[in-house]
JSON list of C-alpha atoms in Angstrom, two decimals:
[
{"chain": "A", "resi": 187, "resn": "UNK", "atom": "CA", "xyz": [0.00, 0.00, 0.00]},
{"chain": "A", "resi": 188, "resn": "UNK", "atom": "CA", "xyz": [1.41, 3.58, -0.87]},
{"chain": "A", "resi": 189, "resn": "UNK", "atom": "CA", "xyz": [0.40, 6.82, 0.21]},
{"chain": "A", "resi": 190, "resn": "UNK", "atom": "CA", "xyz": [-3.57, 7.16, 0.69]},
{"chain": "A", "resi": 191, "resn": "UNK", "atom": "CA", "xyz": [-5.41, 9.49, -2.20]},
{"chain": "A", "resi": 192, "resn": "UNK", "atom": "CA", "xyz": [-8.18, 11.76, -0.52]},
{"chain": "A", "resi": 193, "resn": "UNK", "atom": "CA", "xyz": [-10.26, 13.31, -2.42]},
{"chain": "A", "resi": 194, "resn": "UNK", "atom": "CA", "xyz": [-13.63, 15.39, -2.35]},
{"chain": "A", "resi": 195, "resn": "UNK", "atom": "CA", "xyz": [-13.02, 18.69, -0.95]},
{"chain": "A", "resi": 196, "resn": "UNK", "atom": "CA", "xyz": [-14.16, 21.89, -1.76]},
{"chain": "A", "resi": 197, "resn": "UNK", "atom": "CA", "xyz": [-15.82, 24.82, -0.31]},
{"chain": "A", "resi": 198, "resn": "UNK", "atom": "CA", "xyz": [-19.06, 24.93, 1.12]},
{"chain": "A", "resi": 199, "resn": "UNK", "atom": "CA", "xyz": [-22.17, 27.32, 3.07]},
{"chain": "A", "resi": 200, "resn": "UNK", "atom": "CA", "xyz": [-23.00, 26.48, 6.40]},
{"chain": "A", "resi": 201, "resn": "UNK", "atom": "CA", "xyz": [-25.61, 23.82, 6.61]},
{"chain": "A", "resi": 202, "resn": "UNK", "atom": "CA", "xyz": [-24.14, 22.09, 2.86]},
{"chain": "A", "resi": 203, "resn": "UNK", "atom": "CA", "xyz": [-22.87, 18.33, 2.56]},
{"chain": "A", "resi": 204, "resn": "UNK", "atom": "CA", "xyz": [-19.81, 16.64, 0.96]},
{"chain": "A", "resi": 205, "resn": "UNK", "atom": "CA", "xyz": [-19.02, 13.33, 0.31]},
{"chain": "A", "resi": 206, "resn": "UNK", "atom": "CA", "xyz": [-15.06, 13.07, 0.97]},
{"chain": "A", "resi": 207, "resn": "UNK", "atom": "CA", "xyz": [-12.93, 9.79, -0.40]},
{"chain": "A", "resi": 208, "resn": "UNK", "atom": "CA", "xyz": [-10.12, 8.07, 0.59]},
{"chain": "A", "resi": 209, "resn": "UNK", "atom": "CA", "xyz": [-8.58, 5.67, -1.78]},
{"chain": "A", "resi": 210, "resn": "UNK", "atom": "CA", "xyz": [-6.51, 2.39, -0.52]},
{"chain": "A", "resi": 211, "resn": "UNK", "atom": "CA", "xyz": [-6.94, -1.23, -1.48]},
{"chain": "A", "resi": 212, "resn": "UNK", "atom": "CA", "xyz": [-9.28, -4.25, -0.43]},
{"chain": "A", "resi": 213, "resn": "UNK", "atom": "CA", "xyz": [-6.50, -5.58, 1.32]},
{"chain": "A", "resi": 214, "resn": "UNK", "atom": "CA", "xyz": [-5.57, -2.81, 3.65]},
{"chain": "A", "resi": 215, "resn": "UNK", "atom": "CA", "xyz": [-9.50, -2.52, 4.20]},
{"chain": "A", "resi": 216, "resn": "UNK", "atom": "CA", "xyz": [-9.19, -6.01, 5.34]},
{"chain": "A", "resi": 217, "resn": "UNK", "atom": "CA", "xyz": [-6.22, -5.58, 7.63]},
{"chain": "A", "resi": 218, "resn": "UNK", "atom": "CA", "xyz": [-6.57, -2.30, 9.39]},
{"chain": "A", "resi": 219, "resn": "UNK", "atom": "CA", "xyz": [-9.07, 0.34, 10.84]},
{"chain": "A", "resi": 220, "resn": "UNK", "atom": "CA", "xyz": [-9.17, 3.50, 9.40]},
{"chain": "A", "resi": 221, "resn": "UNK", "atom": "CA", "xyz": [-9.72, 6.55, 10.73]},
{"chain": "A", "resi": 222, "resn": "UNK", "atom": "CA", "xyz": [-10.84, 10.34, 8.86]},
{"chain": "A", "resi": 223, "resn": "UNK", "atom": "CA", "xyz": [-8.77, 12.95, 10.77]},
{"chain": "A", "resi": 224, "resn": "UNK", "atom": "CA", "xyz": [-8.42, 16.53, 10.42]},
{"chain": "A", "resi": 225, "resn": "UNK", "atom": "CA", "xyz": [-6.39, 19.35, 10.80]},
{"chain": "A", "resi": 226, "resn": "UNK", "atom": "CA", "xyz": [-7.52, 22.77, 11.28]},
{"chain": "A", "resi": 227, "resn": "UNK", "atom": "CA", "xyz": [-5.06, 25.80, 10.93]},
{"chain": "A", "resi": 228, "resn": "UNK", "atom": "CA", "xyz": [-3.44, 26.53, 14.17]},
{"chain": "A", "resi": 229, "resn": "UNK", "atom": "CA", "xyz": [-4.58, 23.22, 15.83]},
{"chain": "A", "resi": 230, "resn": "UNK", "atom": "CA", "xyz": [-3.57, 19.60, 16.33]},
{"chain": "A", "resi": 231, "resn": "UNK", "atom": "CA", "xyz": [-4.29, 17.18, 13.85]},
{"chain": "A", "resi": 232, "resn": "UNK", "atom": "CA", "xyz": [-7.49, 14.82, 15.05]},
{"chain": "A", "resi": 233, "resn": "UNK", "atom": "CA", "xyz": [-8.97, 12.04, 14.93]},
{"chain": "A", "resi": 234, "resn": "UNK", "atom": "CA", "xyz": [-13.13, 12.75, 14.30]},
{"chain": "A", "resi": 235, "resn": "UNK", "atom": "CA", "xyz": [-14.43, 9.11, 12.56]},
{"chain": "A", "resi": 236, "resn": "UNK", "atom": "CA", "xyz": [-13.05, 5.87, 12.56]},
{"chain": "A", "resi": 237, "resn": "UNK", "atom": "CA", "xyz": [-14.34, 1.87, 10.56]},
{"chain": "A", "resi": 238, "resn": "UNK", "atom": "CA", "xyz": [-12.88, -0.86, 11.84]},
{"chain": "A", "resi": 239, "resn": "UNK", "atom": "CA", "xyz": [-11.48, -3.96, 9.67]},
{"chain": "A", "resi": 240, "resn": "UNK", "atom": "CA", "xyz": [-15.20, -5.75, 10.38]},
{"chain": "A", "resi": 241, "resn": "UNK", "atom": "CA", "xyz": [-17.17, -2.02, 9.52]},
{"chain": "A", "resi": 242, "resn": "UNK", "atom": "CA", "xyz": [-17.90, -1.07, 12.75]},
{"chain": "A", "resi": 243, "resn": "UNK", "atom": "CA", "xyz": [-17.79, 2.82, 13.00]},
{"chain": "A", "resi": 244, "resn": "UNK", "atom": "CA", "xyz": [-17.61, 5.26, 15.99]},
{"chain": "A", "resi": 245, "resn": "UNK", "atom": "CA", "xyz": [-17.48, 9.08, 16.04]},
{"chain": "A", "resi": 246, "resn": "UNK", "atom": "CA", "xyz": [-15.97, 12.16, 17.79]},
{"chain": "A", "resi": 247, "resn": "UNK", "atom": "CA", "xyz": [-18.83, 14.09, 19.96]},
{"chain": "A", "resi": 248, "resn": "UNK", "atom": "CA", "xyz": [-18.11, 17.12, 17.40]},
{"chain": "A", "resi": 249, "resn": "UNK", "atom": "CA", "xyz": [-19.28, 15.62, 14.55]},
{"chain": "A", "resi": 250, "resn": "UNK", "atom": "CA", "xyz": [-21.43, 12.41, 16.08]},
{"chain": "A", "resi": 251, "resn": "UNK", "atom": "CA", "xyz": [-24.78, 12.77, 14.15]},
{"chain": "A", "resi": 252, "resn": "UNK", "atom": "CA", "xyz": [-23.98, 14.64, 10.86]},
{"chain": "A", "resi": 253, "resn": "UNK", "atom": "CA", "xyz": [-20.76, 12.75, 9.96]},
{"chain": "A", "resi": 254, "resn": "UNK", "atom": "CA", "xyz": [-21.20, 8.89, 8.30]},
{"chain": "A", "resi": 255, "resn": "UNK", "atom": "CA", "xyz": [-17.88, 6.93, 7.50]},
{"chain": "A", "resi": 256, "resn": "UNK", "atom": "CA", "xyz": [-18.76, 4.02, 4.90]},
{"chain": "A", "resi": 257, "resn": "UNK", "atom": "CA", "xyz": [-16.35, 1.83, 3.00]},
{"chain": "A", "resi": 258, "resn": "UNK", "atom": "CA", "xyz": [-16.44, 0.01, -0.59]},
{"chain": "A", "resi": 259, "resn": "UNK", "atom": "CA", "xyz": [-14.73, -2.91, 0.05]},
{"chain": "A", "resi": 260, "resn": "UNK", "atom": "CA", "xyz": [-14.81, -3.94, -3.67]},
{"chain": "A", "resi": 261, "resn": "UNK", "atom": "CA", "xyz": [-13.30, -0.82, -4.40]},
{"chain": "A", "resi": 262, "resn": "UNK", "atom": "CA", "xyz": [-10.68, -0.26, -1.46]},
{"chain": "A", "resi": 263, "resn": "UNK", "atom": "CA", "xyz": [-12.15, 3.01, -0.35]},
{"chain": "A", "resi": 264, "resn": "UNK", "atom": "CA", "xyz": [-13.81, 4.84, 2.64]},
{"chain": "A", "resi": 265, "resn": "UNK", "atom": "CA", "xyz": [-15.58, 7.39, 2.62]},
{"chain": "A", "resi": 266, "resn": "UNK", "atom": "CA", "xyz": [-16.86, 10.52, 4.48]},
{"chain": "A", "resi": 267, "resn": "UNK", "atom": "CA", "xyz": [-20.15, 11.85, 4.25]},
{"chain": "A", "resi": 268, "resn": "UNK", "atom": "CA", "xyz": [-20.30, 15.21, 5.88]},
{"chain": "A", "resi": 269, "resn": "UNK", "atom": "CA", "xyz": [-23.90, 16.96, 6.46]},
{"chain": "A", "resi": 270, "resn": "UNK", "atom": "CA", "xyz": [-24.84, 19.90, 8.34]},
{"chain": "A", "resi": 271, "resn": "UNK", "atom": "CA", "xyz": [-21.48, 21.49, 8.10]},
{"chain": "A", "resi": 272, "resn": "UNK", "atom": "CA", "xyz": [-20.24, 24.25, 10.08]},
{"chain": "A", "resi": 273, "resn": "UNK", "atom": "CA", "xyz": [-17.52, 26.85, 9.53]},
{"chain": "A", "resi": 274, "resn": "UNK", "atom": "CA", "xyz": [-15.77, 24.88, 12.47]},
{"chain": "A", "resi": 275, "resn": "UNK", "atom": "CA", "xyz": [-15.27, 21.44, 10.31]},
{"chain": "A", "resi": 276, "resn": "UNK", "atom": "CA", "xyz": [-13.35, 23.58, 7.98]},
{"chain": "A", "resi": 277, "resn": "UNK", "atom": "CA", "xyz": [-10.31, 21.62, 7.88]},
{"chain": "A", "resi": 278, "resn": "UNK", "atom": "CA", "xyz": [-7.45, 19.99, 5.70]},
{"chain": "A", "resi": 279, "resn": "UNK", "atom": "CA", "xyz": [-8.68, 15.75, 6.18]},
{"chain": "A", "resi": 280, "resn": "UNK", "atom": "CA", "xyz": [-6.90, 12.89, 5.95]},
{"chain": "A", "resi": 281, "resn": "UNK", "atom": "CA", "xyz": [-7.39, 9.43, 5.97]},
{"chain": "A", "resi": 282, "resn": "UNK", "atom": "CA", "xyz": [-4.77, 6.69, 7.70]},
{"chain": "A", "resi": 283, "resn": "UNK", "atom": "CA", "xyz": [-4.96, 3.58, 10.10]},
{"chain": "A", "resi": 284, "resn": "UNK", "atom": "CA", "xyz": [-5.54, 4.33, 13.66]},
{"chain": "A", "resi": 285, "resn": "UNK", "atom": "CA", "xyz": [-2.63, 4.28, 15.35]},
{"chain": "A", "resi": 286, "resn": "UNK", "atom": "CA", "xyz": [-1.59, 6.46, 12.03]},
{"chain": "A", "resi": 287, "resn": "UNK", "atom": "CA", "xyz": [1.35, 4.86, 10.00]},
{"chain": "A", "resi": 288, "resn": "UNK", "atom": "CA", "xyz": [3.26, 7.52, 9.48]},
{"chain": "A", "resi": 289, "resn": "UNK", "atom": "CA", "xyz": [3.87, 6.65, 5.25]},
{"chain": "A", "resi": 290, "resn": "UNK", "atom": "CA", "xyz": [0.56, 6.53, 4.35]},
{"chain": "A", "resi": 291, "resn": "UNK", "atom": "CA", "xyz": [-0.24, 10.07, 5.01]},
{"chain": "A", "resi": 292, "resn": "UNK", "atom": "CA", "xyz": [-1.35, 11.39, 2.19]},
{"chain": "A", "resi": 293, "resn": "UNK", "atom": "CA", "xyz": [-1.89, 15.23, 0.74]},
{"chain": "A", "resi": 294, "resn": "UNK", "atom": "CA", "xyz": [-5.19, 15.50, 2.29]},
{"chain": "A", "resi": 295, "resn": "UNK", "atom": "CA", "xyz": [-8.26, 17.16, 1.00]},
{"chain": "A", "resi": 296, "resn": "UNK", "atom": "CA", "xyz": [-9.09, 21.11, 1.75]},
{"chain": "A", "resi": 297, "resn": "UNK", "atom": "CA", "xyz": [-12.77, 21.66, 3.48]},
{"chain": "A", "resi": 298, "resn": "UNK", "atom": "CA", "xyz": [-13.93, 25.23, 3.94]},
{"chain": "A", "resi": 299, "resn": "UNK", "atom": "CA", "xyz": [-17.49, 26.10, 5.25]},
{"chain": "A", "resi": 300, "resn": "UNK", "atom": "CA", "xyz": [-18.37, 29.50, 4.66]},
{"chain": "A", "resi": 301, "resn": "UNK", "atom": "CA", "xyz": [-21.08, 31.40, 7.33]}
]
């Protein structure tokens, strides 16, 4: 497995949705849980959805409720649906096993919600 490929960004008004991706393979679906993070300027990178290897899924109290993580296994992806958005998810996210292995960081994907 290389680097992770997010994808799905952009910029959107308070109370809009986006669908974020993170590409991998079926194998490292199979192997490890993955986790959405993200990093907002001036803060610590964190952790705010997580799937594990069998599909379950938890979530950070922040985003608990408008936030689904989903996976393809066919495909090797995860993904992030994001509803209800507020100018405080905006955010650069990344995708990466939890613990994080530090290779597979990838570029990351730039969310801004606008007020």
């Amino acid at each position: 497995q290389a680097q992770l490929v997010e994808s799905g960004g952009g910029l959107v008004q308070t109370g809009g949705s986006l669908r974020l991706s993170c590409a991998a393979s079926r194998d490292f679906l199979a192997r490890y849980i993955v986790g959405w993070y993200r990093q907002a300027p001036g803060k610590q990178r964190e952790l705010v959805a997580r799937i594990t290897n069998r599909g379950i899924t938890g979530y950070e109290d922040a985003v608990k409720g408008r936030f689904v993580i989903s996976r393809d296994t066919a495909k090797g992806t995860v993904y992030l649906q994001m509803d209800s958005l507020e100018p405080s998810d905006t955010a650069v996210y990344y995708c990466n096993t939890i613990p994080p292995i530090q290779p597979y960081w990838g570029q990351g994907t730039q969310v801004t919600v606008s007020s």
